[in-house]
Short mmCIF file of C-alpha atoms in Angstrom, two decimals:
data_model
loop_
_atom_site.label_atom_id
_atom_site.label_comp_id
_atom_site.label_asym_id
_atom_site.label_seq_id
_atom_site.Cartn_x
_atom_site.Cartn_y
_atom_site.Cartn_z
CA UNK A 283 28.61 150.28 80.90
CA UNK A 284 32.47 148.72 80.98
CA UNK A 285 31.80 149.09 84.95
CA UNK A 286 28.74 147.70 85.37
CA UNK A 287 28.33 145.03 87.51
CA UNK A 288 25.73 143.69 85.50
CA UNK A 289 27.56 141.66 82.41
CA UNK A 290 26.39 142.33 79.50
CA UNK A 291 25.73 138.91 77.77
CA UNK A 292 23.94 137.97 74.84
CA UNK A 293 21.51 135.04 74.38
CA UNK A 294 21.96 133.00 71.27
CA UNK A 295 21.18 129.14 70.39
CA UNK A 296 23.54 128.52 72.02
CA UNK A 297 22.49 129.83 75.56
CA UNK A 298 18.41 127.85 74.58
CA UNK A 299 20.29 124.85 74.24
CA UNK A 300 22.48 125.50 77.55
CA UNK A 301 19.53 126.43 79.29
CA UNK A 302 17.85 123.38 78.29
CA UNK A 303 20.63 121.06 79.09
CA UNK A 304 20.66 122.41 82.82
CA UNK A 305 16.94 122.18 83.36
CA UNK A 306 17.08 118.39 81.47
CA UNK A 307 20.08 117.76 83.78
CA UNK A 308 18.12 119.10 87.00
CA UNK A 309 15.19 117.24 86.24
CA UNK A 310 16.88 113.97 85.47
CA UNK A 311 18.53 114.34 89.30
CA UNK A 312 15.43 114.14 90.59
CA UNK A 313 14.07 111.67 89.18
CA UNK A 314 17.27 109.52 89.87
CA UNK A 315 16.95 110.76 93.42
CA UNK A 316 13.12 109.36 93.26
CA UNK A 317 14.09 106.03 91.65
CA UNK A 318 16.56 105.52 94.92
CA UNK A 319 14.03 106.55 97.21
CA UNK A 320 11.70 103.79 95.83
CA UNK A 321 14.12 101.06 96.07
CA UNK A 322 15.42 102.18 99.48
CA UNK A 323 12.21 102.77 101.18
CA UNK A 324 9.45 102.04 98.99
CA UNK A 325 7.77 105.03 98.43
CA UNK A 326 7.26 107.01 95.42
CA UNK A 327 7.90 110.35 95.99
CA UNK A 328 5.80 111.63 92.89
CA UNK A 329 2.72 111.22 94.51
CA UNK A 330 4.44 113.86 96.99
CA UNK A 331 3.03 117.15 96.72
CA UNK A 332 6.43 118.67 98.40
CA UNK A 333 8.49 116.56 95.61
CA UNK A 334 6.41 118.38 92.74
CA UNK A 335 7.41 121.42 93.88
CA UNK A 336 11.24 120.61 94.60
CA UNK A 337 10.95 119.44 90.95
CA UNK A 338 10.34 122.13 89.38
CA UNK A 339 12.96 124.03 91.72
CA UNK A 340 15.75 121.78 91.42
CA UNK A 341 15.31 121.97 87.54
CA UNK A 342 15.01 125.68 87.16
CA UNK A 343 18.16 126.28 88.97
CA UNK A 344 20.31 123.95 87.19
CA UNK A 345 19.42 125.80 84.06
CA UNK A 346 19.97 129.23 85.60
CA UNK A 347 23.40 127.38 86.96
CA UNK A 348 24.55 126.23 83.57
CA UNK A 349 23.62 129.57 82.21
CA UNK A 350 25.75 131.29 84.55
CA UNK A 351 28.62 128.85 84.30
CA UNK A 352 28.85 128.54 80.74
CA UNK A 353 28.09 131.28 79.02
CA UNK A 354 27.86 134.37 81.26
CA UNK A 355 31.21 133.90 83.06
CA UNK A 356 32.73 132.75 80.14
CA UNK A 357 31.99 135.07 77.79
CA UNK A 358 31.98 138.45 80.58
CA UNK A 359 34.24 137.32 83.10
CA UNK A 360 31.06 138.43 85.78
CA UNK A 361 28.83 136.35 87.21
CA UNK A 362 25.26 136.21 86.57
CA UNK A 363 23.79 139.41 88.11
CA UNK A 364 20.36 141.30 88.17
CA UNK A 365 18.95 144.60 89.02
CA UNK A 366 16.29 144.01 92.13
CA UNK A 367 15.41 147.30 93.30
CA UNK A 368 12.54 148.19 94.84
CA UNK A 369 11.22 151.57 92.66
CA UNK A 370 9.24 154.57 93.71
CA UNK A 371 5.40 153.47 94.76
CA UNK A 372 3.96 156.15 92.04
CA UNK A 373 5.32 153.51 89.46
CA UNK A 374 3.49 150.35 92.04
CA UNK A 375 -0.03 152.54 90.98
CA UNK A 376 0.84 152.94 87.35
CA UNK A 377 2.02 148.43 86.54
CA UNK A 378 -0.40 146.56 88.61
CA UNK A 379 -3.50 148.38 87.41
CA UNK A 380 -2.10 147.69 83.70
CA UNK A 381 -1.51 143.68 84.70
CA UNK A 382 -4.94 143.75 85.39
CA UNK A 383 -6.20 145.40 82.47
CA UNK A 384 -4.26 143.08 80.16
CA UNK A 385 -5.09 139.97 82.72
CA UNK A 386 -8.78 141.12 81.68
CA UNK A 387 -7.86 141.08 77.90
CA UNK A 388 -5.99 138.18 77.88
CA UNK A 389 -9.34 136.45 79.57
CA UNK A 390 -11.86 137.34 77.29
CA UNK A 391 -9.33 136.49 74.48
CA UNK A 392 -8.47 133.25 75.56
CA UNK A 393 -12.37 132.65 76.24
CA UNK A 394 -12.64 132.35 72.65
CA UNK A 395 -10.11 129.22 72.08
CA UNK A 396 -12.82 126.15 71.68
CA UNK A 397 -12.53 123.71 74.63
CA UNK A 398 -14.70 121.30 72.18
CA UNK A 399 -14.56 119.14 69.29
CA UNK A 400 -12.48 116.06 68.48
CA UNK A 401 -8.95 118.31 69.04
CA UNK A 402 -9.83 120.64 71.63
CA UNK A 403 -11.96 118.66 73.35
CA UNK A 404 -9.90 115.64 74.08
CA UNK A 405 -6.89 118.26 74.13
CA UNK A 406 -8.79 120.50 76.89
CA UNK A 407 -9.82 117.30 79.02
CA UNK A 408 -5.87 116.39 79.19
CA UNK A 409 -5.44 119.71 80.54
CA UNK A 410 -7.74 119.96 83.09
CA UNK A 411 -7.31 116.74 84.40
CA UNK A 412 -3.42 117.75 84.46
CA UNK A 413 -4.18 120.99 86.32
CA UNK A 414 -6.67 119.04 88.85
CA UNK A 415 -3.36 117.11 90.11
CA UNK A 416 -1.49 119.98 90.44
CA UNK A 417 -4.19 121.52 92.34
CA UNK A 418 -5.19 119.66 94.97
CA UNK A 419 -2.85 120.74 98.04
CA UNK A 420 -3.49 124.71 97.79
CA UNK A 421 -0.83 125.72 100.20
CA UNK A 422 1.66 124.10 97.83
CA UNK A 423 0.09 125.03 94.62
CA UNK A 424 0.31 128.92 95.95
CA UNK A 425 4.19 128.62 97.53
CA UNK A 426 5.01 126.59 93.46
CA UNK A 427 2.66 129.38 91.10
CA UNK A 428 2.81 132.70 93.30
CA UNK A 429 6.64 132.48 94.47
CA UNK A 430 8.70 130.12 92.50
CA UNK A 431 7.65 130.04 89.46
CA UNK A 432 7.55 133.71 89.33
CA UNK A 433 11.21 134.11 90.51
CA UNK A 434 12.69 131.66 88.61
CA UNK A 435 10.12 132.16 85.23
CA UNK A 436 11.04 136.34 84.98
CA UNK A 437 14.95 135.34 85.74
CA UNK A 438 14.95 132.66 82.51
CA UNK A 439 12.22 134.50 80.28
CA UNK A 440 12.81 138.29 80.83
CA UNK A 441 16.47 138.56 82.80
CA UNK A 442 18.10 135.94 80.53
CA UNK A 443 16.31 136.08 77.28
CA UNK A 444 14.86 139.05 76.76
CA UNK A 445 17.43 140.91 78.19
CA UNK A 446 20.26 138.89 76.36
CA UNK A 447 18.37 139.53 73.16
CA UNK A 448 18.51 143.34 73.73
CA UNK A 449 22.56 143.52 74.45
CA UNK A 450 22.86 141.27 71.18
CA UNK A 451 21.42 143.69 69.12
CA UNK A 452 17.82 143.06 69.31
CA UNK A 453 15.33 145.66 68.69
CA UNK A 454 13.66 146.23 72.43
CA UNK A 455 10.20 145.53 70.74
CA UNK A 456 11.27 142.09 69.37
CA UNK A 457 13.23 140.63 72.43
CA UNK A 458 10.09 141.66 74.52
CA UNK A 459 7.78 140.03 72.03
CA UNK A 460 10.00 136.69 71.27
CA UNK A 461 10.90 136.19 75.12
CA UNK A 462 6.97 136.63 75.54
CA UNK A 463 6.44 134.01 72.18
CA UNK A 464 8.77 131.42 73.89
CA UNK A 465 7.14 131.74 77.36
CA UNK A 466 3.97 131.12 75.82
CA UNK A 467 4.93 128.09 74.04
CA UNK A 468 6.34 126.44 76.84
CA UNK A 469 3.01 126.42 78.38
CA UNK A 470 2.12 123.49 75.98
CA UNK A 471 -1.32 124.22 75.46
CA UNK A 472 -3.16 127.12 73.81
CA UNK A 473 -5.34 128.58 76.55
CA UNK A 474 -2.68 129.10 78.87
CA UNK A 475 -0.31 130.60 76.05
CA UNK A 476 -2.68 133.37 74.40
CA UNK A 477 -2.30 134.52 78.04
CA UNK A 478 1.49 133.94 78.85
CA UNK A 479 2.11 135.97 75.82
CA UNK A 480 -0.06 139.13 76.11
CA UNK A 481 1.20 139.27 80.15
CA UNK A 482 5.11 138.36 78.99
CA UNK A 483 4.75 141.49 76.99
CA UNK A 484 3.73 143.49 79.65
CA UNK A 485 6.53 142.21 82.02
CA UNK A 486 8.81 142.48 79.58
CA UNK A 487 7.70 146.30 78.89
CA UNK A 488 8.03 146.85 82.42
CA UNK A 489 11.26 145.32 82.76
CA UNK A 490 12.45 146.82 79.84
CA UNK A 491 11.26 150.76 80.96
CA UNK A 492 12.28 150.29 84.87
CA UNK A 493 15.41 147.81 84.75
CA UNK A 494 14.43 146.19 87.77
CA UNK A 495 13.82 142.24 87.42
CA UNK A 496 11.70 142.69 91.04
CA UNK A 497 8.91 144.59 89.21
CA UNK A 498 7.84 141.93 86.81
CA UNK A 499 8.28 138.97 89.34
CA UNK A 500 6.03 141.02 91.76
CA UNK A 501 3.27 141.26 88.55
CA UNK A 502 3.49 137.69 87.78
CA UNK A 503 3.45 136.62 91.17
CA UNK A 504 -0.08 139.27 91.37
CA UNK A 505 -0.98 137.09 88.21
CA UNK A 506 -0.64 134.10 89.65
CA UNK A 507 -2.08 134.46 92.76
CA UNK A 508 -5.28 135.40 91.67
CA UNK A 509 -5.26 132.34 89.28
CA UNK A 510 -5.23 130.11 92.18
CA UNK A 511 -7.40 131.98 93.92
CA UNK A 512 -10.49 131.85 91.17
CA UNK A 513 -9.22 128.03 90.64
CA UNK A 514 -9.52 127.42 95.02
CA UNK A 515 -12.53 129.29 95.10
CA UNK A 516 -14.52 128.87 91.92
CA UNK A 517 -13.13 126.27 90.24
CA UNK A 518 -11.56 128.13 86.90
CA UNK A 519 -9.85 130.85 86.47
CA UNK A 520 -12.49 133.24 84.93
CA UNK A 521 -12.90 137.07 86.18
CA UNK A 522 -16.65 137.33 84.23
CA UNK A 523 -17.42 134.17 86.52
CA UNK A 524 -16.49 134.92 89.54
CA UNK A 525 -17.87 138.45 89.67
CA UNK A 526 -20.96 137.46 87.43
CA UNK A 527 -21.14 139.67 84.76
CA UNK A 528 -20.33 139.14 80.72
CA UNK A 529 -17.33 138.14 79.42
CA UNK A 530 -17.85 141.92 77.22
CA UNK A 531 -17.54 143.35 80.12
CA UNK A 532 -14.68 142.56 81.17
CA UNK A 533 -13.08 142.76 77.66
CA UNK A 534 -14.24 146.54 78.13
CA UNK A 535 -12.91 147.13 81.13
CA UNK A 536 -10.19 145.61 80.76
CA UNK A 537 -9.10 147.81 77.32
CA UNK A 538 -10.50 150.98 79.44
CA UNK A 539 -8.09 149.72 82.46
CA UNK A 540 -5.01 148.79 80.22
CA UNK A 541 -5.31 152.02 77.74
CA UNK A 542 -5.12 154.61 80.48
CA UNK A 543 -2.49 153.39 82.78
CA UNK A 544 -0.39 152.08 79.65
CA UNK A 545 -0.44 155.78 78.77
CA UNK A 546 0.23 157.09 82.32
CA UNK A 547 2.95 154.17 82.52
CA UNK A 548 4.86 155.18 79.51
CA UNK A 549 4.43 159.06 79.75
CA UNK A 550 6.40 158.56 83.12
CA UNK A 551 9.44 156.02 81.59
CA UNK A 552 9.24 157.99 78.16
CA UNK A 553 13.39 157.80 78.67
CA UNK A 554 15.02 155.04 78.28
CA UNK A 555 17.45 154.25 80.69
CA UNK A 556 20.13 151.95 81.74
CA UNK A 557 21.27 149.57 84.05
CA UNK A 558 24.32 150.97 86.21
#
């Protein structure tokens, strides 16, 4: 492992609050940037679709950056560096059918979570509202939710955290699950996060088993897409509506759909093995 060329850091406080310093930093940038624009030309550029997604790009590279910079190189002497390969397409069968049994789980589960009352209700209004504006161009809401977020989410949650977690010390179990806790809360609203932690837990599983950061960004990218899909063409994001049939159904295929190829999945990476 001395010659790896991946570096073996760990992820501590320290590295949350570095992370959140670069993605604070990022942020603030463009919003200076914005504030220029308006007094230059005046035009604000929030009302941009384009500048919500360069956004949320600009700030998830300056945390990556300040991760890298300050506490990877510093503390390995490498740069920040991930595993990407492609793996056999026996192993493509086995994690796609088990994102979809868990994306069928996580439905019905999240299906449960009121939407009504004087908290949820007001709550779940803010939400949708909030999801409506980020919805309305679908070409950009598919090039923000099926390939950047996806990219830079699994580098952050699963290549940084989780995987910093494990070379600290951390129990492969735990990491997964407190990468998939903190990906979940930074949702910042309980339907989405019911289902950003069951699926972090199976990209982190599959990251964890295969060592390849390309496998879970592939699955979350799958997971996304067919969000926006049900949101473009059916206006939420619910399997049991779109193909008409109970939400119990779905539950059941979905358990039936994650049981077996969970089984199948980790028969085949019963060894664990490392990154070279």
């Amino acid at each position: 492992m001395e010659n790896s060329k991946y570096p073996k850091f760990t992820f501590t406080w320290l590295g949350g609050l570095t992370l959140l310093a670069g993605l604070f930093l990022g942020t603030m940038l463009v919003s200076f940037f914005n504030v220029f624009w308006m007094f230059t030309f005046k035009e604000n550029l929030q009302y941009k679709d384009w500048f919500f997604m360069l956004s949320n790009a600009v700030g998830f590279v300056a945390a990556i950056a300040f991760f890298d910079f300050f506490i990877v190189r510093r503390t390995t002497g490498k740069k920040l560096n991930f595993n990407f390969s492609p793996t056999n397409f026996y192993t493509y069968l086995l994690i796609f059918p088990l994102m979809i049994g868990m994306m069928f789980i996580a439905e019905f589960i999240t299906s449960q979570i009121p939407t009504t009352g004087l908290f949820f209700g007001k709550y779940y209004e803010f939400f949708s509202q909030l999801m409506n504006q980020l919805t309305d161009d679908p070409v950009v809401m598919i090039i923000t939710a099926v390939i950047m977020a996806p990219v830079f989410e699994e580098i952050i949650f699963r290549g940084i955290i989780q995987k910093g977690l494990i070379n600290k010390g951390v129990e492969p179990w735990k990491a997964i699950l407190y990468a998939s806790l903190i990906f979940g809360v930074v949702h910042a609203n309980p339907w989405q996060f019911v289902g950003a932690v069951l699926l972090g837990c199976i990209l982190g599983l599959v990251y964890f088993k295969t060592k390849s950061l390309l496998l879970p960004m592939l699955l979350h990218g799958f997971n996304n897409l067919c969000s926006s899909l049900l949101i473009t063409y059916t206006k939420n994001e619910s399997f049991a509506d779109a193909f008409k049939v109970s939400e119990w159904i779905i539950l059941a295929i979905g358990i039936v759909v994650f049981s077996l190829f969970y089984y199948l999945f980790m028969k085949k990476y019963k060894v664990h093995y490392s990154e070279i």
